[in-house]
Each structure stands twice: as C-alpha cells, then as structure tokens.
C-alpha cells in the first residue's frame, strides 16, 4: 500500500493536519503536501482514467511533467479542470475530483475502450470516422466527445470569481529556474552588477539537489542553498519570485512568467495569478532536466513511477507509493532511489539493471545494503489492474520471455534524463544529440538570437545537459558570467563552488523494453500516457509512411495535450527513428511551443474582463442617453444609441417614431463620434486634392463639400463633409470608425511621400460635442437659442459659420444627411451635455425627438445616400455607387485615380448601385443575392447582385433597399429574384423574393425639404 | 514581440506601441503609368526570407512613421531610419551585409 | 446666457479613488496643441512667451502644475494652462504666428483629453501593470514624459516625482482609464517591485 512514512518530508509541517476531499471522500494530510503526495499518503494511487482507453492511471511524476494526475479543482465559479495534482499545493478545504470517468473512477464504463484497443490504433479517428460525412454531426462527434477528452469545461454561465493581473518588468538578466544552477547563475550575474530577476515555478528553492544528494563546497546542498538565498536577498539588484513559471520565450527577449499567487492560499487578498510580461536583455535557462520513463508493457499501471519522483515523494513529502518496490534502470542515477527507499525503511525487492554488467559505485552501495541487483534484466510486463501486483522480469535484450515473477506493489523506472530545452527552443535555439547521455541538449553555437542578432538565451546546469552536480555548478557560473558580460557588466574572476557526487557508470539507451519485445507487449507499452500512445502506434505510423516527426505526432497524437510530451518526447522519437531505421538526430524533434505548461485564461486576460474587456468610448452626452432608454449599438469602440425606447415600445416602434417625428418636426442626433481632422498649411489645398477624389482647393472659405477618399487601389475608404475654415485651413469630417485610420493615412502620405509639403494635421475629433439638429423646425430652434444668424440667406446649404448659440461657443454646419433642413452644431466637449440639455429644453415646443443610429440609417437610405461599410466593402469604387460626379475630371492625379483606370474598374459589367422595391412592400433581407440564370463551375447558382442596405421606411410605409446590381442603372423597372435567409436551391419558389429595380432616391427626389 | 527604436523620438517601442505599414521604399506610380508599373507598385512585394525593409508607425508614441531593416527569419534589427530616406543609410546596409555579404536593396 | 456662466464638465466629473494609490480627475484643464518647428525660434519664441516656460527637451516637460509645456512629438507640444484661457489664447497665437509667416498649427484641445493625477508610493507598480513602457526609476525619471498605452488605450504618462504622476487619455475613454488605474492600484496594494 501507499502510505505516509513515520519520518521524513522536508516540506511538511507535521505539527498540524489539514483536510481535503477527493471525489467527495474526506482525507487529511499536512501543510506542505501537494495533492499528489497527499493522495499517496492516503493510499489513493488511482487518480484518473486515461484519455482513449480509460485505463486506470496513477501518479507518475512529482512535478510539472505529470501526464496522468489531472484533476478538477474547486467548485462553482472557482472550478478549474486539468490541474496537475503534482503541482497543486494542498490547503485546508481543497476539493478535487477525478476526470475522464463515468460513473465513477473505480467503475468506469469507458474502460470497454481498453478491450477494443486492438481496434483503436494510430490514426483511428481519421480512418474510422471518415465516412459517411453526414454521420459526423449526430453520431461520430458526440460519441468521440463523450468517450475522449480530458476534464470538463466550467459551466458556461459561471464566471471566474478571482482577479488577475499583468505586470511589465524590464531587466538585464532573467534567470528561469531556482535550482542550484539558477541560484548560482543569478548570484554571479547580480554580483557583476546586472539587474536580475530570478523566477522559480515551485514554492521551493534549490531544485532537486537536496533530494539527489552530494556536497557543495563540503556542505549539504540544503545548507548551501540556505546560505546562497541569504546572499541573494542582500543584493538590491536581484529579485526572486517563487511559484512563477517561465512560460514562454519570444522575440527580442520577451518572456512570459506565470505567477500563482493564491492557488495555495485561497481567500488571500489580491490577484490569483500574475502574468509577468518581461523584457530581458539576457535569459538564463536553468530549467533542469526531466527523467524519462521506460517503455515496458504495463508501464502505466498505478504504482509505476519515475524513480526520481519516487525519491522526491520520500524525501520531500515523507510518503511512499508502495512497501515492496522493484527498481528498473538503465543508468546509475536510478540507484539513488533504491538508497533513499531503503533509508526510509521501504523494502527494495529487486533492482533490474538493463546493462549487461550493471552499474558502478552506486550499484555497489546498493548491493552492500543486501539488495539484490540483476544485471542484464528488465521488465517483460507489469501485472495488476488498479495497482501493481507483480513484475515479470526478463532479459533486457530479449523478446520478453518471463524469467521470474516478482511480487511487489510499486515500480520505480529510471530511463535516463532529458534536459528541459523548451525555453531554449521556443525562439529558435537549436539542439544537438548527446550520444553518451542519449538526450538532446542546447547547441550553444546555434542559440536563439535577439534584436542585435546575438544570442539572447544562455542555458545553464542540467538544462544545458550538465547532469552532474559539479558540472552543473561550473556551467552555472559560466552562464551567469556570460549573461552579465552580454549586458555590459564587468565580470571578475569567480570560482565555482565545488560539487561532489558519486561517480556514475555510463547509461545504456534502451528505448523498447525488452529490446525485442513481442507485438503484444509493445501494445501495452505506453510512450505517451496522456494520449494513450503506445510503442506499437508509433511503429504503425512509421509503416504507414509517416516519416516526418511532425506528421507522426499529429497522426498518433504523441506529445499533444496538456503535458506536451514532456515524458514521451524522446522515447517516442527513438521508437520512431528505430522504426524508420534512421538515427535520432536525423529524425529530429517536434517543435517546442509555448507555454511550457498550461497557463490560465485569467492570467492571459489580466484586467481585460467585464467593464474593462475593451475600451468603451463614450460621447459627452453618453450619460443622458443611458438614462433615457438608449438601446446601445457598438460602432468601432464607441457606443452610440441605436434608438431610445420609451416605456411600452419595441425597438422597431421607437425607430419609426424617431424618424416620423424628425421628418414631421424636429429631431436631434448625437453626432460627436464623427471624425474631425484639421488640415492646415501652405500646401494643405494641394494635399487635400490628392486625398479626395474631388477638388478641395477651390472650395471657398466658409463652404462645405462632400468628399470621397479612395485607397491607392481605387476603392472607396471613407467619406465626409470638408469645410474650408480659412485660407490655409480645412476641417475634414470622417466616418465614426474612420477618424484614427484616416488621420494615420494623412500622416502617412505627409511623412513618407510628400515630405516637403508644408501641411500639419490635428485629429480634434474629441474636442467637440456635435449635434445634428434636423427637421422642418431645426432653424427655429437655433433661432430660439439665439446669437447667430442662421437664416437661409446668411447660412445657405453647404456653408459654415462660427459664433455663439445660446451662449455656447459653436461651429454651425448647414449640411444634411437626412434630406431634411439640418444643421450640425459643434460645441466644446465639456459643454456638450449642457448644450444637449438646452436643445431639449428649448425644442420641447416642437416635440424635439432625439434619434439614434438606426433612424439615421433609414433616413439616409430613404434619400439614397450611401454609407461606408454598408454600400462599400473594400472592393467598391465610387463609380459603382454612381458617385462619378464627386470625382474631379480636372485633376491630373489623386490617390486611387490610376487604379480606377484599370480594365476591371472600367468594366461596364461591374455591379452598380440601384434601389429596390418589393411588390408587396415587404423588406428584403440584408445581404440577399440576386439570382442569375445558370450555375457556376461549382454547381452554385450564378448571381448578378446583392442587397447592401434594406429597411422598413416608416415615411413611405414600405420596405426600401439599396443594392449593387450588374449593369443596374440601365435596368430600371426590371424584376429580379433575391434569396431569402433560408434560401434553398431545391425549393426556390418558397425561398426567394421578387424585387424591382428603381431609382435609389426614394424620398423627396427634388430636395425641396432640405431647401426650406 | 519586437522592439524597434523609433528614430524620430529615440524611444525603444514595443511592437504593441507600433503599427505596421508594409514594405518600404515603394515607388508610387500614378496616372500615366503602365499596367506593369502599377502592378509592381500595388501588388508585387518581395516578402523576402532574410533582410526586409519595412514601414512602421510609432502609433502609440510620437506618431511618426519610420523605416526599419529587419531580418524576417532571425528577427535581427539592422537599424531603423527616417521615412524620408530613399534607401537605407550606409551603416544599416553595412550591418545587413555583415550577415548577408553582397546584399542589395531589392529593385 | 453668457459663456462665463457655463460650467465645463469633465467626463469624470472630478472622480476620485483613494487607497494605497489615489487616482483623481484633475478636472477641466486648458490645453493647446502646437505643431511647428521646435528648433525655430520664430515658433518657440511666441510659444514660450504664451506659456511662460521654456520649450522642454525630447520626452520632457517643463513648467508647473497649472502651466506647463509637454513634448509630444518631434514637431508637437502640448501647452497646459487654466481652463478657458485657450479659447482666446489659441487663436491669438495662431494669428501671431500666421502674421509672421511661421508655418504652425495651434489648436484649442482643452476638451479632448482627461487628465488623471495619481499619487502614492506604489505609483510605478500601478503603471507597470498597464503599460509596456519601462517605468522603473532609472528608465523613467521624474520630469519626463512618455506616450504609450495603458492596457488598450493610448496614453501620455508624465512622472512628476517618485510618488506622483499624471496620465492623459482621450476624453472618450476617461471612464476606462480611470477604472484601469484605480483597479491596478487596488488589486495588490502590498506588491512592491521598484
């Protein structure tokens, strides 16, 4: 049984107990435990079911590389799936549940998948669920989703009740990893004068050294770590952060650190996670190494564990996964586990050392303790269902003929170590194969480079393939000096502390155990626990022609999901290269992608949630709108009232009321969002002539002109009224969404092309609150305000005047986008709310009616005015919209002119703007397509136009629409067939509508109303 | 995420403070140009693997456009320079050629 | 109604958030955007005369709380003064520069931005949560200014002292900026980095 040991556990506080539940069962453990060690202490080895076959699975590792022990943590708004039990620090009251099982962990009906394993080989999904296509939606997909998958997502209606934040840090040297190498590298760099940030993913400093033993400068690693931490804390230019994982290394020294602040202490004030957005000049990757499993049949039975993890549990947490342990190894390091177990009073019943001659000094020490070591032996198979029962030993280089049955309840496997090269590789660092250690290590001659083209990541210690304590410390000093030098520090002579450990005999790579294992054994030997990928799957993929490691990964799913193959990568590669008869370095690795381990969505989001999800731009009158029934519409980042609903009104009723009231008497529109750009200078006229399709330099002072702007491709990008304010000054109005874009566009041409032209621009959009005063009574309202002559004679259509209205400093533009008598009045934004109030107060006698964007849209459509984004979509030129009149024929050049001369642009077959009327006055669906005879090469119906705007016009009492139609303006009166939203080619009679081509100006074509 | 030093105001700007503007040193062809010239101006881009000359705007900073010589593979920045220059200054060319001997500004 | 009786209303209406860090709407401030050749005395002379302070160096500010010049761009300054003054001062300066044939643009932009004052020992930590700019004391000294972004909004940050800074944002995002800054200060008041 797995249990708590009487003594040991250097992380534990044995003075008090804390409680937690797993799948509803209450258990207890000590502060300092992880969820994994606590479960082991409570004899709970079975922690989950595997992904594909629903095989029982137990804890394999002791850290971030854990593939099996994924659990759902917390409840309700704090529920989170797929959390690793091995990195979850236990706290009082923790609740966890197992995943991927139904109805319970012990009795899982999905386990039937295991019985079908023979029929679920690599590429199974692609092969089995391909045909018929229609089965996907209702049969295959629901089945796969139920049977497979990891944890379940939180309830869609629940909201994360924690807070998160980002923090930007700029440092000289970032050291990732707080093991002895990281501590030492950080110390060296900081003592050389560099600003250093040191981050460590766990709560503890010093890494594996205290567990793995040896001495540093004659003292224990623990003592050395304690002293070093004190030294580090005395350095003002060094800061260390625990529980902070180096998640990603990106271009130009941008590193993401994922700090977990309160996961171990819920209820603490402050953010749960902090995402460090770090800019480092140099990055020291001291990320350690991960032990590899061995690929024997039954290597996934609960109780089979990495040898290093097993000694971590004994030393750090005082727990053991079993009482009788078999160690299987291909190297000397594994023997350290046997020593630790023996020391803790756990019986090591056998060591199976795959090497024909066994190991070196460490082996001898184990033998001296009376532990039997069988050289040249390995595991044929492990028996047991939810727990290890028997190890069947065999010759390491044989086919798996069983030599002996060894009863036991846990297996420690030591397959050698792989440096954690993820951070080195994220940004392009290359690897080289180390024959002796059988691992990939950083190729420092091909480092990831930064903005200056020089290496920006320095690997250190075991992450750099220096696995012995002495070499790791020497390498760390080198790395610290190297980083300090590169950031411009002067580095003195530094002597590395001397690390000493037992000498080790060479490792013997063993990728399949036993080497010539029979097919049935290979079908039970797991490479990737999390994805249930076995040795046989990789071999099948190779036989089926998947030669590229990246393809084989996707086909077999090796190395996917939350652990990203931390344990499986090298073993999988080795099996693949063996099957392909190629050397491992030739096959290469898959790409290491960030993040190193999963990080929370909350951390990524930071403050950007709820009201801060994105900036919400508000006009000066926003609060009034909000208090008066505004139904909001997002326009770019602005919010604008779509309409104002009164009690008892639907949105549609409100829109119609607003339109009728405006046309009948008086309406107000908050037009503050319209872009306003001042253009001034001796060359301003010439500049605007280039920007607009029409002539702006000839505009008299005080006059307004509607202008169109095109891109160099000839397509319409914006429109608006241009006003000449003074001899050398113009004011350009843009669309609501266009202000920043058009201002940038102007500056682009001034700064990059016409660099000598003397023109200044200023985007003053937000300086003014602007109100459109619209309707037959508009002039009377302004006259009532008083202060300016706004008569037809003094301020005719398309003119501008500046003065005061009712005491407000005002700019008045006599322009109209509704066809009614209309003035747009700009006042300083700080006075906008007061001005709006004044207009409402004085306009009451005319039933003044604020209207929203929908009324604006309908009224402009009634007049046939185009709207950027409705009638245009980036492929429409002004000529398509019958706006040829706004394109100057006199100008030699303007942006887009040349492109509009291209053959396709001048093609008479382009779709052009028309109006549409339905026979019964119904409203066409927006975006409806006009059908044309015949079908295209794909068998789809041909089309000859599309509806760009469609509304119900309360003014006319029927539907109106604008459309772009093939040769449209010459086909007045012709009836076309349009698709409806549920168009079905097999039933066109029921799913199409008829409409007749008409002039797009539906209302007051003579313009009499505007001319009032 | 890139860092480019704005040559107009001297700040080191993070990529999220910048707006990209595509290939630099395009020669504008307006009315009177041939279809081939127009095509090259509007549509043909080098999209090179290696040194590229780009337009950037310090949009969340001084607002100025500038040009950058950058390596699209290694992300090395060979230099940033004024948008008024018709081609990269000598010291930027020298830095590019140190990595890519004989490199010429693409025609 | 004479203009003098109109009460200018800033978008935050004097909002204040107090805690480890105080975030306060400075209220309506007179602001004039000035574009011109900053090396030409014909431009800087009249500007300095109006401002009463010298033209600052690159990414610097000069002046006092009530009257200051902020360097915004190689050809742009922002003049801060009491609200209301720019209404006549801006056109007067423009006319003066025009009259002397100096190519320049002078705009009253008093209503276009919100000015937020932040104060407290964790001022730099609060900013570092929101901006990619390096706000460490070594990189961002008191008296200097930087235009960057806070979260998703454009902002100018002006550091006055180790415990005081001002943040300028566009008026429309005043509410967003205020929530960002007050939230950033409130979230982890004990977190000291700088």
Tab-separated table of N, CA and C in Angstrom, chain C residues 93-169:
chain	number	residue	atom	x	y	z
C	93	UNK	N	-2.471	83.271	-30.678
C	93	UNK	CA	-1.139	82.760	-31.011
C	93	UNK	C	-1.074	82.339	-32.479
C	94	UNK	N	-2.150	81.691	-32.935
C	94	UNK	CA	-2.164	81.279	-34.352
C	94	UNK	C	-2.043	82.513	-35.249
C	95	UNK	N	-2.790	83.550	-34.891
C	95	UNK	CA	-2.767	84.764	-35.711
C	95	UNK	C	-1.374	85.400	-35.689
C	96	UNK	N	-0.764	85.384	-34.522
C	96	UNK	CA	0.573	85.963	-34.404
C	96	UNK	C	1.569	85.215	-35.287
C	97	UNK	N	1.515	83.873	-35.199
C	97	UNK	CA	2.446	83.067	-35.992
C	97	UNK	C	2.151	83.216	-37.485
C	98	UNK	N	0.869	83.183	-37.839
C	98	UNK	CA	0.481	83.378	-39.242
C	98	UNK	C	0.984	84.723	-39.746
C	99	UNK	N	0.795	85.728	-38.886
C	99	UNK	CA	1.172	87.080	-39.271
C	99	UNK	C	2.656	87.200	-39.567
C	100	UNK	N	3.445	86.387	-38.864
C	100	UNK	CA	4.890	86.458	-39.107
C	100	UNK	C	5.355	85.425	-40.107
C	101	UNK	N	4.367	84.785	-40.751
C	101	UNK	CA	4.721	83.826	-41.786
C	101	UNK	C	5.338	82.546	-41.252
C	102	UNK	N	5.046	82.237	-39.980
C	102	UNK	CA	5.582	80.997	-39.402
C	102	UNK	C	4.578	79.878	-39.643
C	103	UNK	N	5.060	78.819	-40.252
C	103	UNK	CA	4.203	77.658	-40.539
C	103	UNK	C	3.990	76.868	-39.249
C	104	UNK	N	2.771	76.902	-38.730
C	104	UNK	CA	2.477	76.257	-37.449
C	104	UNK	C	0.977	76.016	-37.343
C	105	UNK	N	0.627	75.088	-36.473
C	105	UNK	CA	-0.790	74.818	-36.219
C	105	UNK	C	-1.043	74.935	-34.724
C	106	UNK	N	-2.019	75.747	-34.370
C	106	UNK	CA	-2.358	75.973	-32.967
C	106	UNK	C	-3.830	75.613	-32.780
C	107	UNK	N	-4.113	74.672	-31.916
C	107	UNK	CA	-5.494	74.238	-31.728
C	107	UNK	C	-5.834	74.184	-30.252
C	108	UNK	N	-6.976	74.751	-29.917
C	108	UNK	CA	-7.504	74.597	-28.562
C	108	UNK	C	-8.036	73.164	-28.438
C	109	UNK	N	-7.407	72.372	-27.614
C	109	UNK	CA	-7.849	70.981	-27.437
C	109	UNK	C	-8.190	70.706	-25.967
C	110	UNK	N	-8.651	71.764	-25.288
C	110	UNK	CA	-8.920	71.677	-23.844
C	110	UNK	C	-9.923	70.594	-23.466
C	111	UNK	N	-10.803	70.264	-24.402
C	111	UNK	CA	-11.902	69.360	-24.070
C	111	UNK	C	-11.661	67.935	-24.556
C	112	UNK	N	-10.508	67.720	-25.145
C	112	UNK	CA	-10.277	66.489	-25.885
C	112	UNK	C	-9.735	65.357	-25.017
C	113	UNK	N	-9.119	65.742	-23.898
C	113	UNK	CA	-8.464	64.712	-23.086
C	113	UNK	C	-8.923	64.804	-21.637
C	114	UNK	N	-8.691	63.711	-20.932
C	114	UNK	CA	-8.904	63.715	-19.494
C	114	UNK	C	-7.521	63.675	-18.852
C	115	UNK	N	-7.389	64.417	-17.763
C	115	UNK	CA	-6.104	64.472	-17.056
C	115	UNK	C	-6.293	63.827	-15.697
C	116	UNK	N	-5.568	62.726	-15.481
C	116	UNK	CA	-5.695	61.993	-14.226
C	116	UNK	C	-4.426	62.147	-13.411
C	117	UNK	N	-4.607	62.420	-12.140
C	117	UNK	CA	-3.449	62.542	-11.245
C	117	UNK	C	-3.385	61.290	-10.394
C	118	UNK	N	-2.220	60.682	-10.344
C	118	UNK	CA	-2.075	59.520	-9.473
C	118	UNK	C	-0.955	59.776	-8.490
C	119	UNK	N	-1.186	59.326	-7.280
C	119	UNK	CA	-0.295	59.678	-6.194
C	119	UNK	C	-0.225	58.538	-5.186
C	120	UNK	N	0.972	58.172	-4.800
C	120	UNK	CA	1.141	57.119	-3.808
C	120	UNK	C	2.465	56.420	-4.011
C	121	UNK	N	2.895	55.685	-2.984
C	121	UNK	CA	4.220	55.071	-3.070
C	121	UNK	C	4.244	53.936	-4.087
C	122	UNK	N	3.074	53.396	-4.434
C	122	UNK	CA	3.031	52.298	-5.406
C	122	UNK	C	2.696	52.802	-6.806
C	123	UNK	N	2.949	54.073	-7.047
C	123	UNK	CA	2.587	54.664	-8.332
C	123	UNK	C	3.217	53.904	-9.499
C	124	UNK	N	4.491	53.600	-9.404
C	124	UNK	CA	5.160	52.926	-10.530
C	124	UNK	C	4.641	51.497	-10.721
C	125	UNK	N	4.358	50.806	-9.622
C	125	UNK	CA	3.809	49.455	-9.730
C	125	UNK	C	2.459	49.474	-10.451
C	126	UNK	N	1.639	50.459	-10.114
C	126	UNK	CA	0.322	50.543	-10.751
C	126	UNK	C	0.487	50.745	-12.255
C	127	UNK	N	1.391	51.620	-12.640
C	127	UNK	CA	1.603	51.879	-14.064
C	127	UNK	C	2.160	50.640	-14.765
C	128	UNK	N	3.077	49.936	-14.094
C	128	UNK	CA	3.724	48.781	-14.723
C	128	UNK	C	2.733	47.651	-14.980
C	129	UNK	N	1.611	47.665	-14.303
C	129	UNK	CA	0.595	46.653	-14.587
C	129	UNK	C	-0.071	46.913	-15.929
C	130	UNK	N	-0.005	48.137	-16.392
C	130	UNK	CA	-0.829	48.529	-17.540
C	130	UNK	C	-0.045	48.910	-18.783
C	131	UNK	N	1.198	49.335	-18.627
C	131	UNK	CA	1.906	49.851	-19.791
C	131	UNK	C	3.147	49.028	-20.121
C	132	UNK	N	3.400	48.834	-21.417
C	132	UNK	CA	4.622	48.135	-21.817
C	132	UNK	C	5.867	49.013	-21.662
C	133	UNK	N	5.682	50.287	-21.368
C	133	UNK	CA	6.838	51.174	-21.198
C	133	UNK	C	7.595	50.802	-19.923
C	134	UNK	N	8.895	51.006	-19.948
C	134	UNK	CA	9.706	50.753	-18.758
C	134	UNK	C	9.507	51.925	-17.796
C	135	UNK	N	8.824	51.684	-16.689
C	135	UNK	CA	8.534	52.766	-15.745
C	135	UNK	C	9.434	52.704	-14.517
C	136	UNK	N	10.543	51.992	-14.618
C	136	UNK	CA	11.474	51.943	-13.481
C	136	UNK	C	12.089	53.324	-13.277
C	137	UNK	N	12.491	53.632	-12.054
C	137	UNK	CA	13.031	54.970	-11.769
C	137	UNK	C	14.237	55.304	-12.654
C	138	UNK	N	15.028	54.281	-12.995
C	138	UNK	CA	16.215	54.551	-13.808
C	138	UNK	C	15.835	54.919	-15.234
C	139	UNK	N	14.779	54.287	-15.751
C	139	UNK	CA	14.419	54.492	-17.155
C	139	UNK	C	13.437	55.647	-17.347
C	140	UNK	N	12.706	55.966	-16.306
C	140	UNK	CA	11.621	56.952	-16.439
C	140	UNK	C	11.733	57.915	-15.262
C	141	UNK	N	12.589	58.916	-15.456
C	141	UNK	CA	12.886	59.823	-14.360
C	141	UNK	C	11.789	60.857	-14.146
C	142	UNK	N	11.736	61.384	-12.959
C	142	UNK	CA	10.789	62.462	-12.673
C	142	UNK	C	11.065	63.623	-13.621
C	143	UNK	N	9.994	64.229	-14.117
C	143	UNK	CA	10.132	65.340	-15.051
C	143	UNK	C	10.052	64.899	-16.494
C	144	UNK	N	10.019	63.587	-16.711
C	144	UNK	CA	9.927	63.145	-18.098
C	144	UNK	C	8.555	62.560	-18.395
C	145	UNK	N	8.372	62.396	-19.679
C	145	UNK	CA	7.052	62.091	-20.193
C	145	UNK	C	7.205	61.001	-21.231
C	146	UNK	N	6.180	60.209	-21.384
C	146	UNK	CA	6.226	59.216	-22.450
C	146	UNK	C	4.822	58.970	-22.953
C	147	UNK	N	4.691	58.900	-24.268
C	147	UNK	CA	3.393	58.494	-24.825
C	147	UNK	C	3.482	57.011	-25.115
C	148	UNK	N	2.489	56.279	-24.654
C	148	UNK	CA	2.477	54.831	-24.805
C	148	UNK	C	1.024	54.390	-24.729
C	149	UNK	N	0.781	53.266	-24.117
C	149	UNK	CA	-0.602	52.854	-23.914
C	149	UNK	C	-0.764	52.330	-22.498
C	150	UNK	N	-1.965	52.484	-21.953
C	150	UNK	CA	-2.293	51.778	-20.722
C	150	UNK	C	-3.364	50.782	-21.128
C	151	UNK	N	-3.054	49.504	-20.954
C	151	UNK	CA	-3.903	48.422	-21.473
C	151	UNK	C	-4.192	48.718	-22.937
C	152	UNK	N	-5.442	48.932	-23.309
C	152	UNK	CA	-5.750	49.066	-24.730
C	152	UNK	C	-5.974	50.506	-25.179
C	153	UNK	N	-5.668	51.464	-24.350
C	153	UNK	CA	-5.927	52.856	-24.716
C	153	UNK	C	-4.626	53.650	-24.822
C	154	UNK	N	-4.590	54.580	-25.756
C	154	UNK	CA	-3.435	55.466	-25.878
C	154	UNK	C	-3.367	56.367	-24.655
C	155	UNK	N	-2.145	56.643	-24.195
C	155	UNK	CA	-1.999	57.483	-23.010
C	155	UNK	C	-0.648	58.176	-23.014
C	156	UNK	N	-0.612	59.356	-22.433
C	156	UNK	CA	0.663	60.011	-22.145
C	156	UNK	C	0.857	59.940	-20.641
C	157	UNK	N	2.031	59.493	-20.241
C	157	UNK	CA	2.334	59.386	-18.808
C	157	UNK	C	3.418	60.407	-18.482
C	158	UNK	N	3.167	61.211	-17.482
C	158	UNK	CA	4.088	62.268	-17.070
C	158	UNK	C	4.428	62.017	-15.606
C	159	UNK	N	5.692	61.664	-15.357
C	159	UNK	CA	6.123	61.390	-13.981
C	159	UNK	C	6.638	62.677	-13.360
C	160	UNK	N	6.002	63.115	-12.275
C	160	UNK	CA	6.400	64.366	-11.635
C	160	UNK	C	7.404	64.137	-10.520
C	161	UNK	N	7.199	63.056	-9.774
C	161	UNK	CA	8.124	62.737	-8.681
C	161	UNK	C	7.997	61.250	-8.433
C	162	UNK	N	8.714	60.743	-7.424
C	162	UNK	CA	8.657	59.305	-7.157
C	162	UNK	C	7.259	58.841	-6.759
C	163	UNK	N	6.437	59.764	-6.303
C	163	UNK	CA	5.112	59.348	-5.845
C	163	UNK	C	3.972	59.988	-6.617
C	164	UNK	N	4.319	60.786	-7.641
C	164	UNK	CA	3.243	61.475	-8.354
C	164	UNK	C	3.433	61.360	-9.854
C	165	UNK	N	2.342	61.065	-10.530
C	165	UNK	CA	2.373	61.048	-11.987
C	165	UNK	C	1.038	61.529	-12.508
C	166	UNK	N	1.040	61.914	-13.783
C	166	UNK	CA	-0.222	62.272	-14.431
C	166	UNK	C	-0.371	61.411	-15.671
C	167	UNK	N	-1.603	61.047	-15.956
C	167	UNK	CA	-1.893	60.252	-17.139
C	167	UNK	C	-2.933	61.010	-17.959
C	168	UNK	N	-2.623	61.212	-19.225
C	168	UNK	CA	-3.542	61.892	-20.138
C	168	UNK	C	-4.097	60.870	-21.124
C	169	UNK	N	-5.410	60.820	-21.223
C	169	UNK	CA	-6.052	59.924	-22.191
C	169	UNK	C	-7.101	60.700	-22.949
